Tab-separated table of C-alpha atoms in Angstrom:
chain	number	residue	atom	x	y	z
A	26	MET	CA	-232.610	-46.616	15.637
A	27	SER	CA	-232.002	-47.126	11.924
A	28	GLY	CA	-234.328	-49.511	10.176
A	29	THR	CA	-231.319	-51.568	9.062
A	30	GLY	CA	-230.079	-52.158	12.585
A	31	GLY	CA	-227.208	-50.603	14.511
A	32	THR	CA	-227.156	-48.209	17.426
A	33	PRO	CA	-228.755	-44.784	18.039
A	34	TYR	CA	-225.300	-43.480	19.005
A	35	ALA	CA	-223.711	-44.370	15.595
A	36	PRO	CA	-226.603	-44.297	13.130
A	37	HIS	CA	-224.795	-44.556	9.769
A	38	THR	CA	-224.950	-47.884	7.954
A	39	ASP	CA	-222.041	-49.173	5.881
A	40	SER	CA	-223.843	-48.254	2.658
A	41	GLU	CA	-224.579	-44.717	3.894
A	42	THR	CA	-220.950	-44.260	4.893
A	43	ALA	CA	-219.749	-45.525	1.489
A	44	GLU	CA	-222.122	-43.149	-0.288
A	45	MET	CA	-220.837	-40.131	1.670
A	46	LEU	CA	-217.186	-41.087	1.056
A	47	SER	CA	-217.896	-41.485	-2.645
A	48	ALA	CA	-219.556	-38.073	-2.791
A	49	ILE	CA	-216.429	-36.334	-1.444
A	50	GLY	CA	-214.073	-38.481	-3.482
A	51	VAL	CA	-212.156	-40.518	-0.882
A	52	ASP	CA	-211.834	-44.265	-0.367
A	53	ASP	CA	-212.112	-44.497	3.418
A	54	GLU	CA	-212.387	-42.478	6.623
A	55	GLU	CA	-208.619	-42.466	7.177
A	56	ALA	CA	-208.212	-40.227	4.134
A	57	LEU	CA	-210.105	-37.509	6.016
A	58	PHE	CA	-207.325	-37.164	8.596
A	59	ASP	CA	-203.741	-35.991	8.247
A	60	ILE	CA	-201.986	-37.603	11.205
A	61	PRO	CA	-198.167	-37.263	11.372
A	62	GLU	CA	-196.493	-40.638	11.160
A	63	ALA	CA	-194.558	-39.970	14.356
A	64	VAL	CA	-197.752	-39.942	16.421
A	65	ALA	CA	-199.938	-42.290	14.363
A	66	PHE	CA	-201.001	-45.534	16.049
A	67	ASP	CA	-199.119	-48.462	14.516
A	68	GLY	CA	-201.163	-51.196	16.166
A	69	ASP	CA	-198.918	-51.623	19.222
A	70	PHE	CA	-199.374	-49.625	22.448
A	71	GLY	CA	-196.028	-50.785	23.813
A	72	ILE	CA	-197.633	-51.870	27.078
A	73	GLU	CA	-196.605	-55.238	28.461
A	74	PRO	CA	-199.713	-57.432	28.788
A	75	ARG	CA	-200.542	-58.437	32.358
A	76	SER	CA	-203.331	-60.294	34.060
A	77	GLU	CA	-206.033	-58.562	36.086
A	78	ARG	CA	-204.449	-59.850	39.308
A	79	GLU	CA	-201.033	-58.435	38.337
A	80	ILE	CA	-202.514	-55.059	37.418
A	81	ARG	CA	-204.438	-54.839	40.709
A	82	ALA	CA	-201.249	-55.647	42.626
A	83	GLU	CA	-199.321	-52.957	40.738
A	84	CYS	CA	-202.049	-50.370	41.386
A	85	SER	CA	-202.013	-51.267	45.079
A	86	ARG	CA	-198.249	-50.666	45.194
A	87	ILE	CA	-198.683	-47.259	43.506
A	88	PHE	CA	-201.547	-46.191	45.775
A	89	ALA	CA	-199.552	-47.231	48.846
A	90	ARG	CA	-197.100	-44.431	48.042
A	91	ASN	CA	-199.796	-41.824	48.791
A	92	ASP	CA	-199.607	-40.030	52.122
A	93	ASP	CA	-202.123	-41.353	54.635
A	94	LEU	CA	-203.637	-37.995	55.545
A	95	THR	CA	-206.940	-37.056	57.102
A	96	GLU	CA	-207.969	-33.835	55.398
A	97	PHE	CA	-209.404	-30.960	57.388
A	98	LEU	CA	-209.306	-28.806	54.249
A	99	GLY	CA	-212.115	-26.655	52.892
A	100	ARG	CA	-212.145	-23.153	51.381
A	101	GLY	CA	-214.664	-24.032	48.684
A	102	HIS	CA	-213.941	-27.760	48.392
A	103	TYR	CA	-216.159	-29.799	50.726
A	104	GLY	CA	-216.526	-33.520	51.122
A	105	HIS	CA	-219.659	-35.090	52.606
A	106	TYR	CA	-220.544	-38.745	52.780
A	107	VAL	CA	-222.083	-39.775	49.459
A	108	PRO	CA	-224.658	-42.580	49.928
A	109	SER	CA	-223.993	-45.689	47.830
A	110	VAL	CA	-227.358	-45.271	46.093
A	111	VAL	CA	-225.855	-42.265	44.265
A	112	ASP	CA	-223.224	-44.479	42.628
A	113	HIS	CA	-225.656	-47.299	41.885
A	114	LEU	CA	-228.204	-45.062	40.155
A	115	ALA	CA	-225.813	-42.632	38.449
A	116	ASP	CA	-223.744	-45.515	37.043
A	117	ARG	CA	-226.676	-46.913	35.065
A	118	ALA	CA	-225.734	-47.193	31.398
A	119	GLU	CA	-228.443	-44.861	30.146
A	120	PHE	CA	-226.912	-42.053	32.217
A	121	LEU	CA	-223.275	-42.808	31.460
A	122	THR	CA	-223.855	-42.887	27.698
A	123	SER	CA	-225.796	-39.634	27.621
A	124	TYR	CA	-224.178	-36.300	26.893
A	125	THR	CA	-226.412	-33.391	25.989
A	126	GLN	CA	-230.088	-34.252	25.756
A	127	TYR	CA	-230.566	-32.995	22.204
A	128	GLN	CA	-233.258	-35.587	21.481
A	129	PRO	CA	-235.821	-35.275	24.292
A	130	GLU	CA	-237.862	-38.211	23.003
A	131	ILE	CA	-235.076	-40.595	24.092
A	132	SER	CA	-233.841	-38.573	27.098
A	133	GLN	CA	-236.936	-38.103	29.259
A	134	GLY	CA	-235.469	-39.734	32.368
A	135	PHE	CA	-232.281	-37.686	32.321
A	136	LEU	CA	-234.143	-34.480	31.508
A	137	GLN	CA	-236.474	-35.078	34.429
A	138	ALA	CA	-233.488	-35.592	36.747
A	139	LEU	CA	-231.985	-32.289	35.600
A	140	PHE	CA	-235.361	-30.580	36.032
A	141	GLU	CA	-235.417	-31.885	39.619
A	142	TYR	CA	-231.876	-30.549	40.133
A	143	GLN	CA	-232.983	-27.128	38.927
A	144	SER	CA	-236.090	-27.309	41.127
A	145	MET	CA	-233.919	-28.104	44.139
A	146	LEU	CA	-231.899	-24.923	43.547
A	147	VAL	CA	-235.074	-22.874	43.097
A	148	GLU	CA	-236.326	-24.070	46.495
A	149	LEU	CA	-233.001	-23.402	48.222
A	150	THR	CA	-232.388	-19.960	46.729
A	151	GLY	CA	-235.938	-18.641	46.442
A	152	LEU	CA	-235.096	-17.462	42.916
A	153	PRO	CA	-237.425	-18.692	40.158
A	154	VAL	CA	-234.849	-19.647	37.503
A	155	ALA	CA	-231.940	-22.107	37.787
A	156	ASN	CA	-229.978	-23.602	34.923
A	157	CYS	CA	-228.766	-27.192	34.766
A	158	SER	CA	-225.264	-26.328	35.928
A	159	MET	CA	-221.990	-24.613	35.192
A	160	TYR	CA	-218.470	-26.044	35.358
A	161	ASP	CA	-217.887	-24.903	38.938
A	162	ALA	CA	-218.355	-21.978	41.313
A	163	ALA	CA	-215.599	-19.894	39.715
A	164	THR	CA	-216.967	-20.063	36.167
A	165	ALA	CA	-220.487	-19.423	37.477
A	166	LEU	CA	-219.179	-16.240	39.104
A	167	GLY	CA	-217.537	-15.227	35.830
A	168	GLU	CA	-220.806	-15.799	33.979
A	169	ALA	CA	-222.641	-13.666	36.555
A	170	ALA	CA	-220.247	-10.777	35.884
A	171	THR	CA	-220.760	-10.920	32.114
A	172	LEU	CA	-224.529	-11.190	32.642
A	173	ALA	CA	-224.374	-8.058	34.828
A	174	ASP	CA	-222.539	-6.253	32.045
A	175	ARG	CA	-225.306	-7.173	29.579
A	176	VAL	CA	-228.375	-6.371	31.681
A	177	ARG	CA	-227.527	-3.426	33.916
A	178	SER	CA	-228.281	0.083	32.674
A	179	THR	CA	-225.387	1.534	34.679
A	180	SER	CA	-222.428	2.670	32.598
A	181	GLY	CA	-220.046	1.180	35.141
A	182	ASP	CA	-217.461	-1.490	34.491
A	183	THR	CA	-216.342	-2.417	38.029
A	184	VAL	CA	-217.048	-5.752	39.714
A	185	LEU	CA	-216.633	-5.583	43.501
A	186	VAL	CA	-215.607	-8.717	45.386
A	187	PRO	CA	-214.539	-9.410	48.989
A	188	GLU	CA	-210.824	-9.000	49.618
A	189	GLN	CA	-210.872	-12.439	51.263
A	190	LEU	CA	-211.770	-14.346	48.102
A	191	ARG	CA	-210.145	-17.628	47.136
A	192	GLU	CA	-207.297	-16.823	44.767
A	193	GLY	CA	-208.297	-19.329	42.092
A	194	LYS	CA	-211.865	-18.043	42.006
A	195	ARG	CA	-210.700	-14.463	41.607
A	196	ALA	CA	-208.308	-15.466	38.819
A	197	VAL	CA	-211.118	-17.123	36.836
A	198	LEU	CA	-213.357	-14.087	37.385
A	199	ALA	CA	-210.589	-11.754	36.214
A	200	ASN	CA	-210.177	-13.857	33.071
A	201	TYR	CA	-213.883	-13.546	32.258
A	202	CYS	CA	-213.884	-9.826	33.023
A	203	ALA	CA	-210.843	-9.115	30.849
A	204	GLY	CA	-212.746	-10.286	27.774
A	205	ALA	CA	-215.711	-8.058	28.651
A	206	ASP	CA	-213.593	-4.983	29.491
A	207	LEU	CA	-214.643	-5.173	33.143
A	208	THR	CA	-212.412	-4.456	36.131
A	209	VAL	CA	-212.328	-6.539	39.322
A	210	GLU	CA	-211.735	-4.619	42.544
A	211	SER	CA	-211.915	-5.607	46.221
A	212	TYR	CA	-213.807	-4.216	49.170
A	213	PRO	CA	-212.535	-4.670	52.764
A	214	MET	CA	-213.513	-7.370	55.240
A	215	ALA	CA	-213.958	-6.866	58.980
A	216	ASP	CA	-213.657	-9.813	61.358
A	217	GLY	CA	-214.367	-12.348	58.624
A	218	ASN	CA	-217.411	-10.551	57.190
A	219	ALA	CA	-217.903	-7.767	54.665
A	220	ASP	CA	-217.028	-4.295	55.962
A	221	VAL	CA	-220.393	-2.878	54.945
A	222	ASP	CA	-219.501	0.734	55.805
A	223	ALA	CA	-216.412	0.566	53.598
A	224	LEU	CA	-218.465	-1.125	50.869
A	225	ALA	CA	-221.035	1.700	51.039
A	226	ASP	CA	-218.237	4.205	50.375
A	227	ARG	CA	-216.993	2.135	47.448
A	228	VAL	CA	-220.246	1.298	45.611
A	229	GLY	CA	-221.145	3.897	43.015
A	230	ASP	CA	-222.141	4.589	39.434
A	231	ASP	CA	-219.059	2.735	38.226
A	232	THR	CA	-220.226	-0.530	39.878
A	233	VAL	CA	-221.842	-3.135	37.664
A	234	MET	CA	-221.893	-6.025	40.172
A	235	VAL	CA	-221.394	-6.574	43.903
A	236	TYR	CA	-220.421	-10.085	44.983
A	237	ALA	CA	-220.647	-11.477	48.510
A	238	GLU	CA	-220.398	-14.981	49.964
A	239	ASN	CA	-222.388	-16.763	52.648
A	240	PRO	CA	-220.585	-18.501	54.268
A	241	THR	CA	-217.478	-16.452	53.542
A	242	VAL	CA	-214.245	-18.121	52.481
A	243	ARG	CA	-213.325	-18.382	56.171
A	244	GLY	CA	-216.566	-20.131	57.038
A	245	CYS	CA	-218.249	-17.125	58.671
A	246	ILE	CA	-221.966	-16.534	58.252
A	247	GLU	CA	-222.371	-13.143	56.561
A	248	GLU	CA	-224.625	-11.095	58.845
A	249	ARG	CA	-225.631	-8.038	56.768
A	250	LEU	CA	-226.594	-9.475	53.422
A	251	GLY	CA	-229.774	-7.404	53.230
A	252	THR	CA	-227.772	-4.198	53.571
A	253	ILE	CA	-225.339	-5.341	50.874
A	254	GLY	CA	-228.295	-6.074	48.604
A	255	ASP	CA	-229.711	-2.604	49.241
A	256	LEU	CA	-226.364	-0.969	48.436
A	257	ALA	CA	-226.247	-2.785	45.108
A	258	ALA	CA	-229.873	-1.967	44.284
A	259	ASP	CA	-229.397	1.733	45.074
A	260	THR	CA	-226.804	2.023	42.287
A	261	ASP	CA	-228.515	-0.418	39.886
A	262	ALA	CA	-225.665	-2.919	40.310
A	263	LEU	CA	-226.319	-6.649	40.163
A	264	PHE	CA	-226.128	-8.364	43.577
A	265	THR	CA	-224.581	-11.830	43.238
A	266	LEU	CA	-224.365	-14.166	46.226
A	267	GLY	CA	-222.104	-17.213	46.494
A	268	SER	CA	-223.065	-20.264	48.581
A	269	ASP	CA	-223.618	-24.037	48.381
A	270	PRO	CA	-226.731	-26.243	48.700
A	271	VAL	CA	-225.896	-27.627	52.144
A	272	SER	CA	-225.369	-24.175	53.659
A	273	LEU	CA	-228.404	-22.770	51.864
A	274	SER	CA	-230.658	-25.250	53.651
A	275	VAL	CA	-230.191	-23.354	56.954
A	276	LEU	CA	-229.029	-19.848	55.980
A	277	GLU	CA	-231.066	-16.834	54.872
A	278	GLU	CA	-232.817	-17.432	51.573
A	279	PRO	CA	-230.910	-15.386	48.964
A	280	ALA	CA	-234.110	-14.014	47.414
A	281	SER	CA	-235.097	-12.537	50.787
A	282	VAL	CA	-231.922	-10.429	50.971
A	283	GLY	CA	-232.226	-9.053	47.440
A	284	ALA	CA	-229.891	-11.390	45.567
A	285	ASP	CA	-230.304	-11.107	41.788
A	286	VAL	CA	-228.080	-14.108	41.070
A	287	VAL	CA	-226.835	-17.005	43.188
A	288	VAL	CA	-223.705	-18.881	42.206
A	289	GLY	CA	-221.630	-21.446	44.026
A	290	GLU	CA	-220.538	-25.043	44.225
A	291	ALA	CA	-223.220	-27.730	44.165
A	292	GLY	CA	-220.598	-30.484	44.213
A	293	ALA	CA	-220.860	-30.527	48.017
A	294	LEU	CA	-223.615	-33.018	47.174
A	295	GLY	CA	-222.995	-36.098	45.060
A	296	LEU	CA	-219.216	-35.745	44.742
A	297	PRO	CA	-216.306	-36.663	46.960
A	298	THR	CA	-213.776	-33.901	47.545
A	299	ALA	CA	-212.398	-33.599	44.029
A	300	TYR	CA	-210.132	-30.502	44.041
A	301	GLY	CA	-210.830	-30.037	40.349
A	302	MET	CA	-214.134	-31.571	39.274
A	303	GLY	CA	-216.934	-29.196	40.167
A	304	LEU	CA	-220.592	-28.432	39.645
A	305	GLY	CA	-221.552	-24.787	39.370
A	306	ILE	CA	-224.794	-23.261	40.647
A	307	PHE	CA	-226.463	-20.519	38.647
A	308	ALA	CA	-229.874	-19.228	39.737
A	309	CYS	CA	-231.439	-15.849	39.045
A	310	SER	CA	-234.595	-13.772	38.952
A	311	ASP	CA	-237.210	-14.017	36.170
A	312	GLU	CA	-236.108	-10.836	34.422
A	313	PHE	CA	-232.820	-12.478	33.417
A	314	LEU	CA	-234.402	-15.648	32.035
A	315	ARG	CA	-233.170	-15.126	28.483
A	316	GLN	CA	-229.726	-14.054	29.651
A	317	VAL	CA	-228.948	-17.240	31.592
A	318	PRO	CA	-225.797	-18.968	30.271
A	319	GLY	CA	-225.892	-22.622	29.277
A	320	ARG	CA	-229.195	-24.482	29.171
A	321	LEU	CA	-232.535	-24.664	30.934
A	322	VAL	CA	-234.609	-27.825	31.212
A	323	GLY	CA	-238.328	-27.175	31.211
A	324	ALA	CA	-241.555	-29.157	31.689
A	325	GLY	CA	-244.432	-29.097	29.243
A	326	GLU	CA	-246.752	-31.476	27.421
A	327	ASP	CA	-246.209	-33.775	24.470
A	328	ALA	CA	-248.626	-34.269	21.561
A	329	ALA	CA	-250.652	-36.720	23.643
A	330	GLY	CA	-251.066	-34.229	26.480
A	331	ASP	CA	-248.709	-36.078	28.816
A	332	ARG	CA	-246.109	-34.264	30.913
A	333	ALA	CA	-242.779	-34.128	29.107
A	334	PHE	CA	-239.365	-32.514	29.543
A	335	THR	CA	-237.111	-30.755	27.048
A	336	LEU	CA	-234.296	-28.245	26.750
A	337	THR	CA	-236.452	-25.129	26.584
A	338	LEU	CA	-233.679	-22.553	26.416
A	339	GLN	CA	-230.186	-22.947	24.965
A	340	THR	CA	-228.321	-19.663	24.699
A	341	ARG	CA	-224.763	-20.832	24.132
A	342	GLU	CA	-222.823	-20.319	20.895
A	343	GLN	CA	-223.226	-23.911	19.702
A	344	HIS	CA	-226.991	-23.479	19.530
A	345	ILE	CA	-227.681	-19.952	18.295
A	346	ARG	CA	-225.972	-17.189	16.347
A	347	LYS	CA	-222.769	-15.974	18.011
A	348	GLU	CA	-223.953	-12.381	18.294
A	349	ARG	CA	-227.070	-13.522	20.209
A	350	ALA	CA	-225.325	-16.061	22.469
A	351	THR	CA	-224.957	-15.309	26.162
A	352	SER	CA	-221.953	-17.571	26.645
A	353	ASN	CA	-219.691	-20.084	24.968
A	354	ILE	CA	-219.691	-22.354	28.028
A	355	CYS	CA	-219.902	-25.898	26.701
A	356	THR	CA	-220.547	-28.966	28.865
A	357	ASN	CA	-223.387	-28.689	31.358
A	358	GLN	CA	-221.952	-31.161	33.902
A	359	ALA	CA	-225.192	-33.091	33.445
A	360	TRP	CA	-224.028	-36.343	35.035
A	361	VAL	CA	-222.585	-34.508	38.039
A	362	ALA	CA	-225.842	-32.563	38.438
A	363	LEU	CA	-227.665	-35.892	38.316
A	364	ARG	CA	-225.516	-37.125	41.229
A	365	ALA	CA	-226.265	-33.990	43.242
A	366	ALA	CA	-230.005	-34.408	42.627
A	367	ILE	CA	-229.925	-38.056	43.707
A	368	HIS	CA	-227.946	-37.176	46.846
A	369	ALA	CA	-230.359	-34.367	47.759
A	370	ALA	CA	-233.387	-36.593	47.169
A	371	THR	CA	-231.825	-39.336	49.288
A	372	LEU	CA	-231.258	-36.950	52.193
A	373	GLY	CA	-234.630	-35.275	51.821
A	374	PRO	CA	-235.342	-31.779	53.218
A	375	ASP	CA	-234.935	-32.838	56.863
A	376	GLY	CA	-231.734	-34.772	56.166
A	377	LEU	CA	-230.206	-31.835	54.323
A	378	VAL	CA	-230.979	-29.509	57.230
A	379	ASP	CA	-229.586	-32.050	59.716
A	380	LEU	CA	-226.359	-32.247	57.710
A	381	ALA	CA	-226.014	-28.464	57.669
A	382	ASN	CA	-226.715	-28.187	61.399
A	383	ASP	CA	-224.043	-30.814	62.065
A	384	CYS	CA	-221.605	-28.667	60.072
A	385	VAL	CA	-222.365	-25.744	62.383
A	386	ARG	CA	-222.188	-27.761	65.615
A	387	GLU	CA	-219.061	-29.741	64.739
A	388	ALA	CA	-217.180	-26.582	63.717
A	389	ALA	CA	-218.104	-24.806	66.959
A	390	ALA	CA	-217.146	-27.818	69.098
A	391	LEU	CA	-213.771	-28.312	67.387
A	392	ALA	CA	-212.940	-24.602	67.565
A	393	ASP	CA	-213.709	-24.628	71.282
A	394	ARG	CA	-211.377	-27.577	71.875
A	395	ILE	CA	-208.509	-26.014	69.893
A	396	ASP	CA	-209.050	-22.708	71.691
A	397	GLY	CA	-208.368	-24.527	74.945
A	398	LEU	CA	-204.822	-25.341	73.842
A	399	LYS	CA	-201.925	-23.112	74.850
A	400	GLY	CA	-200.597	-21.181	71.856
A	401	ALA	CA	-203.812	-21.318	69.807
A	402	THR	CA	-206.923	-19.151	69.511
A	403	ALA	CA	-210.069	-20.354	67.732
A	404	PRO	CA	-212.168	-19.210	66.094
A	405	VAL	CA	-210.310	-16.048	65.120
A	406	HIS	CA	-213.529	-14.361	64.011
A	407	ASP	CA	-216.261	-13.794	66.575
A	408	ARG	CA	-218.965	-15.161	64.253
A	409	HIS	CA	-221.102	-18.197	63.697
A	410	HIS	CA	-219.400	-20.627	61.312
A	411	VAL	CA	-220.368	-23.345	58.856
A	412	ARG	CA	-217.885	-26.223	58.538
A	413	GLU	CA	-214.690	-24.198	58.879
A	414	PHE	CA	-212.966	-21.546	60.932
A	415	ALA	CA	-209.630	-19.757	61.261
A	416	VAL	CA	-207.126	-20.522	64.024
A	417	ARG	CA	-204.454	-18.091	65.231
A	418	VAL	CA	-201.237	-19.766	66.374
A	419	ASP	CA	-198.252	-18.226	68.157
A	420	GLN	CA	-195.754	-20.129	66.015
A	421	PRO	CA	-195.441	-19.714	62.223
A	422	ALA	CA	-198.542	-21.219	60.627
A	423	ALA	CA	-196.665	-22.906	57.778
A	424	ALA	CA	-194.476	-24.770	60.247
A	425	ILE	CA	-197.496	-25.875	62.277
A	426	ALA	CA	-199.249	-27.106	59.121
A	427	GLU	CA	-196.137	-29.042	58.128
A	428	ASP	CA	-195.875	-30.635	61.567
A	429	LEU	CA	-199.571	-31.545	61.510
A	430	GLU	CA	-199.059	-33.161	58.118
A	431	ALA	CA	-196.292	-35.279	59.611
A	432	GLU	CA	-198.835	-36.363	62.234
A	433	GLY	CA	-201.299	-37.365	59.495
A	434	PHE	CA	-203.555	-34.273	59.304
A	435	ALA	CA	-203.883	-31.678	56.523
A	436	VAL	CA	-205.009	-28.100	57.248
A	437	HIS	CA	-204.660	-24.818	55.366
A	438	ALA	CA	-202.032	-22.222	56.283
A	439	ILE	CA	-203.697	-18.936	55.218
A	440	GLY	CA	-201.432	-16.367	56.851
A	441	GLU	CA	-198.214	-15.957	58.784
A	442	HIS	CA	-199.934	-17.034	61.998
A	443	LEU	CA	-203.293	-18.221	60.660
A	444	LEU	CA	-204.527	-21.721	59.917
A	445	GLN	CA	-207.929	-22.798	58.636
A	446	VAL	CA	-209.667	-26.010	59.673
A	447	CYS	CA	-212.746	-27.578	58.063
A	448	VAL	CA	-214.811	-30.343	59.676
A	449	THR	CA	-217.611	-32.331	58.036
A	450	ASP	CA	-219.294	-35.685	58.566
A	451	LEU	CA	-216.350	-37.326	56.744
A	452	ASN	CA	-213.649	-36.311	59.209
A	453	ALA	CA	-215.617	-35.542	62.397
A	454	GLU	CA	-214.614	-38.886	63.925
A	455	ARG	CA	-210.931	-37.890	63.643
A	456	THR	CA	-211.222	-34.629	65.582
A	457	ASP	CA	-209.788	-36.262	68.739
A	458	GLY	CA	-206.668	-37.127	66.779
A	459	LEU	CA	-206.430	-33.641	65.289
A	460	VAL	CA	-206.709	-31.977	68.692
A	461	ALA	CA	-204.033	-34.307	70.097
A	462	ALA	CA	-201.774	-33.511	67.154
A	463	PHE	CA	-202.340	-29.763	67.657
A	464	GLU	CA	-201.408	-30.108	71.289
A	465	GLU	CA	-198.271	-32.002	70.320
A	466	VAL	CA	-196.986	-29.586	67.688
A	467	ILE	CA	-197.768	-26.225	69.304
């Protein structure tokens, strides 16, 4: 804080500001901006003043227009119950007013929280390096592809992804790859999992990265990850695996199946289902430490020999020369990562595993009940599932989804006769209603 008072977030005193303005030859700060008169603020927002009670009543009327739907939606967006302690701790002023922790001496608490977030991902993935977050799973996947292009000795330029990949994720990946002169191509799926034999025929010297997901986009547990990792390693391609922290608590550790990079959505912890706001995972092996996009929080010692935290690696364009930067990704979703860390710490290792096991059991139980209905088959894929599964219906899937929506339930229509249903701890208590609605509409 300045010796003349003020705030650490706006450190310039009036005299310092006047001196700077004088040096550049202007009278005030407004002279530094050229704002068209048509859009300049004239001192009146044009909003009728109302009391707090009136505003709350108006908001209630607006919110009442929303459909009262119970969502059984998934496909990369998962809602789990977020304990109230997450809101209470994350809403503390010192967290809300922080952005990037450029000054570690006043950011030790936040830096420690981000270090714990990274440590959580290291434990779940088995990989020794994790950054303090990406925007979301899609941008993390894009960053993995550009990393593969930088570090692999292969002359290839092809990124292989499952043909059953969420459209939005593939579009973001394609956007990243276009700038790096990479090509995105698909390999076949068989019964909800990777067709490993077809992948083996496709992987070659032209492959720079192989991407797989566990669970897959249809909720299936991928059963031959080790073989996929071997196929990538045999051609010196990067093996990138997509997942989420809840699933990772019970599935094969990515490091054990040869994953070089793990990406995914960490927002399954700490966030409600946002359908937009995300929190990207990015973890990798030691050899790629200096190629990691974004930032890394590290632990060391201060001048007094006490443990301290700092941003030990910052490889984005804002921090180093453009030609040496690994990425121009900007925000590190620090506050969202903080929420995920608090949620994980609140659950603890046993609680996280219990939550994941519930996701497996609830999905199996709901699929079994829907399978008992005439005109429906579930799950479509003869696999173990996490949270979600596909349902084959005799009638057009879009019509069934529309009828279910009229009954108060939202599900995905993913094909002409295919639906997808996702169950978590947030909607498990409404499965009786969903089954009854299915029975009614089919």
